[in-house]
Amino acid sequence: MSAQPRSLILTRTDIAALMRPADWLAAAEAAFRAAGERRADAPSPLAIQSAQGVFHAKGAGLRGPRPYVALKLNANFPGNPERRGLPTIQGAILLCDGASGAVLAIMDSIEVTLRRTAAATALAARYLARPEAATILICGCGAQGAAQLEALRETLPLTHCLTWDHDPGRAAAFDGAEVSEDLAAAALASDIIVTCTTSRQPFLDRSMVRPGTFVAAVGADSPEKSEIAPALMASAKVVADVLDQCILMGDLNHAIAAGAMTQEAVHAELAGLVIGARPGRTSAEEITLFDSTGMGLQDVAAAAMIYERAAGDDRWPAVALAA
């Protein structure tokens, strides 16, 4: 009879101590490769509306020598920082052994959500950004914006960061960044543009983006949110993290609804680029766009790596979750 696996409770601080930037990128690559090679199960996410926010439930399973299944419940309440002094995103991840069903860990989801989302952008940038890209514009200067910048600095030779936010104080909080009041001018000066806001109206349009730019559209993680004008979507080489999700809740959703493009016009899913089934950027002049809605497989791949690190370290003792 095999021994009961260790069950752990891991805080955000624990997770930050266990993972380095390169680890988040490796976990993201493992997730998208598993998706491309059909070694994963990822049902559609569930959204539960609340008066001042929304709860997202995302589950996924990774098949392999040691299978894992994870379920994440995240609360997304954009007004929390101003109204209550709480994070916009809060939640937890339940990680289970895919072979026995044993509960392996319950872990805070804030660090995982921030870092795995940013890691997916960095992974997409490997294939879609120009290798010499040096100037980045971050639109939306909250915790996700900071995570995006950190992840992309690990991937690209960035030398200049511009920031734009409706709150100039937040834009100024990024160390070494130049605050931009003129969004159009900042966008036209950038090689990389990351949008990670809570906007419900598109604010980045085709006239603001020069040839050769890589755009990462991160903020639209529900059908009500929108950052990218349909005309810009239609003019770009679009890569989705999960096509079915992007059709329902990404900026692709709005471009299709506006009649600017069809789902058949999407170049690929990121998994297809990772396994080499589809090419990434093929010219220096094309505009490339990554529509990121958040994939449950990213959560399970990251959670599995975190658990395996913690389970082998006595600083994170087991708890009686399965008693």
XYZ file of C-alpha atoms in Angstrom:
323
model
C 0.000 0.000 0.000
C 1.401 3.386 -0.977
C 1.833 6.089 1.648
C -0.576 9.001 1.891
C 0.922 11.975 -0.003
C 1.848 15.028 2.038
C -0.926 17.623 2.266
C 0.185 21.235 2.508
C -1.280 24.680 3.104
C 0.763 27.319 1.277
C 0.466 31.071 1.684
C 1.342 33.716 -0.865
C 4.613 34.317 0.983
C 5.427 30.608 0.830
C 4.806 30.538 -2.908
C 6.948 33.609 -3.570
C 9.816 31.970 -1.662
C 9.572 28.774 -3.708
C 9.369 30.200 -7.248
C 11.731 32.282 -9.384
C 10.783 34.171 -12.585
C 12.248 31.399 -14.727
C 10.111 28.838 -12.884
C 6.859 30.608 -13.758
C 7.909 30.681 -17.414
C 8.818 26.985 -17.330
C 5.446 26.136 -15.791
C 3.633 28.173 -18.453
C 5.534 26.423 -21.225
C 4.730 23.026 -19.700
C 1.037 23.917 -19.556
C 0.772 25.096 -23.153
C 2.892 22.194 -24.414
C 0.600 19.736 -22.624
C -2.394 21.426 -24.229
C -0.812 21.233 -27.668
C 0.111 17.585 -27.220
C -3.358 16.722 -25.865
C -2.031 15.582 -22.500
C -4.456 17.715 -20.563
C -8.099 18.185 -19.671
C -9.459 21.713 -19.368
C -13.225 22.244 -19.151
C -14.742 25.667 -19.681
C -14.504 28.067 -16.725
C -17.456 29.022 -14.553
C -18.370 32.633 -13.732
C -20.536 33.569 -10.750
C -21.636 37.190 -10.682
C -21.774 39.227 -7.497
C -23.015 42.770 -6.876
C -19.535 44.312 -6.956
C -17.436 41.693 -8.697
C -17.291 38.219 -10.144
C -16.032 34.801 -9.070
C -14.192 32.678 -11.646
C -13.763 28.925 -11.182
C -11.203 27.249 -13.432
C -10.244 23.601 -13.286
C -7.801 21.488 -15.258
C -5.900 18.239 -15.209
C -2.434 17.277 -16.426
C -1.842 13.678 -17.491
C 1.576 12.090 -17.148
C 3.707 9.883 -14.864
C 2.300 11.847 -11.934
C -1.090 13.299 -12.872
C -2.436 16.399 -11.188
C -5.832 18.079 -11.063
C -6.420 21.588 -9.733
C -9.421 23.814 -9.184
C -9.024 27.555 -8.628
C -11.719 29.860 -7.287
C -10.835 33.527 -7.726
C -12.807 36.569 -6.687
C -12.252 39.588 -8.969
C -13.518 42.770 -7.298
C -12.041 45.849 -9.063
C -13.271 48.277 -6.395
C -11.587 46.472 -3.493
C -8.368 48.555 -3.262
C -10.234 51.859 -2.996
C -13.283 50.722 -0.990
C -11.841 48.144 1.385
C -8.058 48.182 1.116
C -8.177 44.620 -0.199
C -6.605 43.118 -3.339
C -8.635 43.124 -6.555
C -8.063 39.379 -6.914
C -8.292 36.900 -4.033
C -8.820 33.170 -3.959
C -7.443 29.696 -3.461
C -6.239 26.712 -5.465
C -7.051 23.120 -4.511
C -4.444 20.716 -5.912
C -5.178 16.973 -6.000
C -3.376 13.802 -7.017
C -4.902 12.839 -10.367
C -4.309 9.140 -9.730
C -5.769 8.757 -6.234
C -7.837 11.873 -5.672
C -5.823 12.747 -2.555
C -5.742 16.411 -1.589
C -2.148 17.555 -1.963
C -2.366 21.256 -1.218
C -4.536 24.276 -0.651
C -2.676 27.382 -1.718
C -3.332 31.090 -1.985
C -4.084 32.037 -5.581
C -2.961 35.674 -5.728
C 0.709 35.055 -6.493
C -0.100 32.173 -8.835
C -2.648 34.204 -10.818
C -0.359 37.226 -11.142
C 2.746 35.290 -12.115
C 1.228 32.639 -14.358
C -0.656 35.335 -16.321
C 2.517 37.333 -16.788
C 4.464 34.200 -17.690
C 2.003 33.419 -20.486
C 2.645 36.873 -21.960
C 6.399 36.329 -21.723
C 6.009 32.951 -23.412
C 3.929 34.494 -26.196
C 6.559 37.205 -26.605
C 9.155 34.552 -27.458
C 7.215 33.809 -30.613
C 5.453 37.092 -31.379
C 7.723 39.968 -30.329
C 10.675 41.218 -32.317
C 13.832 39.911 -30.576
C 15.304 43.407 -30.362
C 12.198 44.962 -28.746
C 13.417 47.572 -26.267
C 10.520 49.890 -25.338
C 7.450 48.668 -23.481
C 4.214 50.432 -22.573
C 2.242 49.111 -19.598
C -1.414 50.201 -19.667
C -2.914 49.620 -16.244
C -0.425 49.949 -13.406
C -1.733 47.604 -10.750
C -0.178 44.396 -9.465
C -0.696 42.601 -12.788
C 1.061 45.390 -14.675
C 4.070 45.075 -12.386
C 4.137 41.291 -12.844
C 3.921 41.663 -16.623
C 6.875 44.041 -16.678
C 8.995 41.761 -14.513
C 8.257 38.705 -16.650
C 8.938 40.481 -19.953
C 12.203 41.881 -18.664
C 13.345 38.273 -18.247
C 12.513 37.519 -21.883
C 13.345 40.644 -23.912
C 16.172 43.235 -23.893
C 13.920 45.997 -22.570
C 15.628 49.303 -21.868
C 12.754 51.795 -21.621
C 9.396 51.459 -19.836
C 6.413 53.767 -20.332
C 3.376 53.593 -18.046
C -0.188 54.798 -18.517
C -3.068 54.637 -16.054
C -6.198 56.652 -15.328
C -4.596 57.215 -11.914
C -1.270 59.039 -12.535
C -0.099 58.107 -9.056
C -0.245 54.427 -9.894
C 1.587 55.010 -13.162
C 4.346 56.826 -11.288
C 4.806 53.956 -8.824
C 6.813 51.841 -11.301
C 10.542 52.256 -10.595
C 12.494 53.614 -13.541
C 9.397 54.104 -15.706
C 8.299 57.199 -17.589
C 4.709 58.245 -16.920
C 2.752 58.908 -20.120
C -0.225 61.239 -20.219
C -0.612 60.888 -23.990
C -1.594 57.271 -24.592
C -1.412 57.489 -28.383
C 2.085 58.966 -28.379
C 3.339 56.407 -25.876
C 1.846 53.515 -27.833
C 3.374 54.713 -31.098
C 6.784 54.887 -29.414
C 6.597 51.309 -28.080
C 7.709 47.920 -29.370
C 5.587 46.089 -26.787
C 2.196 47.176 -25.446
C 0.576 45.360 -22.530
C -3.023 46.193 -21.602
C -4.017 44.950 -18.146
C -6.858 47.196 -17.042
C -10.449 46.687 -15.925
C -11.766 48.753 -18.857
C -15.178 48.030 -20.334
C -14.504 50.186 -23.400
C -11.666 49.727 -25.931
C -8.968 52.363 -25.583
C -6.200 51.053 -27.882
C -7.003 51.427 -31.570
C -5.239 50.757 -34.868
C -3.951 54.319 -35.307
C -1.954 54.015 -32.062
C 0.048 50.926 -33.022
C 2.976 51.031 -35.391
C 4.067 48.132 -37.624
C 6.100 45.473 -35.830
C 4.481 45.959 -32.429
C 3.560 43.080 -30.135
C 0.368 43.700 -28.137
C -0.563 41.580 -25.129
C -4.269 42.037 -24.321
C -4.560 40.767 -20.756
C -7.374 42.652 -19.033
C -10.463 41.255 -20.771
C -11.102 38.184 -18.640
C -14.901 38.505 -18.713
C -17.390 39.291 -21.494
C -18.016 42.803 -20.138
C -14.384 43.917 -20.325
C -12.745 45.334 -23.466
C -9.414 47.034 -24.179
C -8.634 46.551 -27.873
C -10.593 48.185 -30.698
C -12.014 45.637 -33.171
C -10.184 47.302 -36.081
C -6.849 46.714 -34.339
C -7.738 43.082 -33.702
C -8.641 42.645 -37.371
C -5.332 44.133 -38.566
C -3.141 41.975 -36.308
C -1.890 38.407 -36.325
C -3.987 37.200 -33.391
C -2.913 34.347 -31.144
C -5.327 33.197 -28.428
C -4.401 31.489 -25.209
C -7.587 29.367 -25.439
C -9.651 30.065 -28.557
C -12.985 28.948 -27.111
C -12.497 31.215 -24.092
C -11.378 34.203 -26.149
C -14.488 33.892 -28.316
C -16.594 34.188 -25.162
C -14.704 36.640 -22.976
C -11.565 38.045 -24.617
C -11.148 41.039 -26.890
C -11.720 38.576 -29.711
C -15.303 38.315 -28.458
C -15.887 42.014 -29.166
C -14.124 41.945 -32.542
C -16.342 39.085 -33.695
C -19.484 40.765 -32.342
C -18.561 43.941 -34.249
C -18.138 41.989 -37.488
C -14.471 42.991 -37.722
C -13.192 39.391 -37.855
C -14.222 35.777 -37.486
C -12.794 33.047 -35.310
C -11.319 31.486 -38.455
C -9.160 34.607 -38.816
C -7.323 33.797 -35.565
C -3.820 32.674 -36.477
C -3.327 30.101 -33.720
C -3.569 29.198 -30.081
C -0.364 29.695 -28.116
C -0.107 25.928 -27.647
C 0.248 25.548 -31.411
C 3.242 27.889 -31.423
C 4.868 26.125 -28.474
C 4.745 22.681 -30.112
C 5.790 24.067 -33.502
C 2.520 23.322 -35.288
C 2.087 27.000 -36.242
C 4.634 29.766 -36.879
C 4.921 32.851 -34.724
C 6.049 36.197 -36.114
C 7.092 35.865 -39.747
C 7.984 39.478 -40.600
C 9.373 42.511 -38.829
C 6.433 44.646 -39.942
C 3.417 42.627 -38.832
C 1.448 43.573 -35.742
C 1.051 40.571 -33.460
C -1.508 40.314 -30.658
C -1.864 37.823 -27.824
C -5.428 37.583 -26.485
C -5.003 36.311 -22.926
C -8.008 35.170 -20.876
C -6.244 32.844 -18.428
C -6.005 29.083 -18.813
C -6.735 26.627 -16.015
C -3.830 24.474 -17.169
C -1.494 27.325 -16.241
C -2.781 27.093 -12.675
C -2.365 23.329 -12.359
C 1.123 23.346 -13.925
C 2.282 26.111 -11.601
C 0.590 24.570 -8.561
C 2.206 21.197 -9.273
C 5.658 22.769 -9.457
C 5.039 24.703 -6.241
C 3.811 21.587 -4.446
C 6.731 19.435 -5.550
C 9.175 22.063 -4.308
C 7.406 22.494 -0.969
C 6.835 18.774 -0.351
C 10.568 18.187 -0.412
C 11.333 21.008 2.022
C 10.770 20.714 5.790
C 10.006 24.432 6.040
C 6.481 23.589 4.782
C 5.179 20.823 7.080
C 2.295 18.543 6.191
C -1.179 19.081 7.618
C -4.038 16.649 8.235
C -6.210 17.587 5.267
C -7.057 13.994 4.357
C -7.715 12.672 7.862
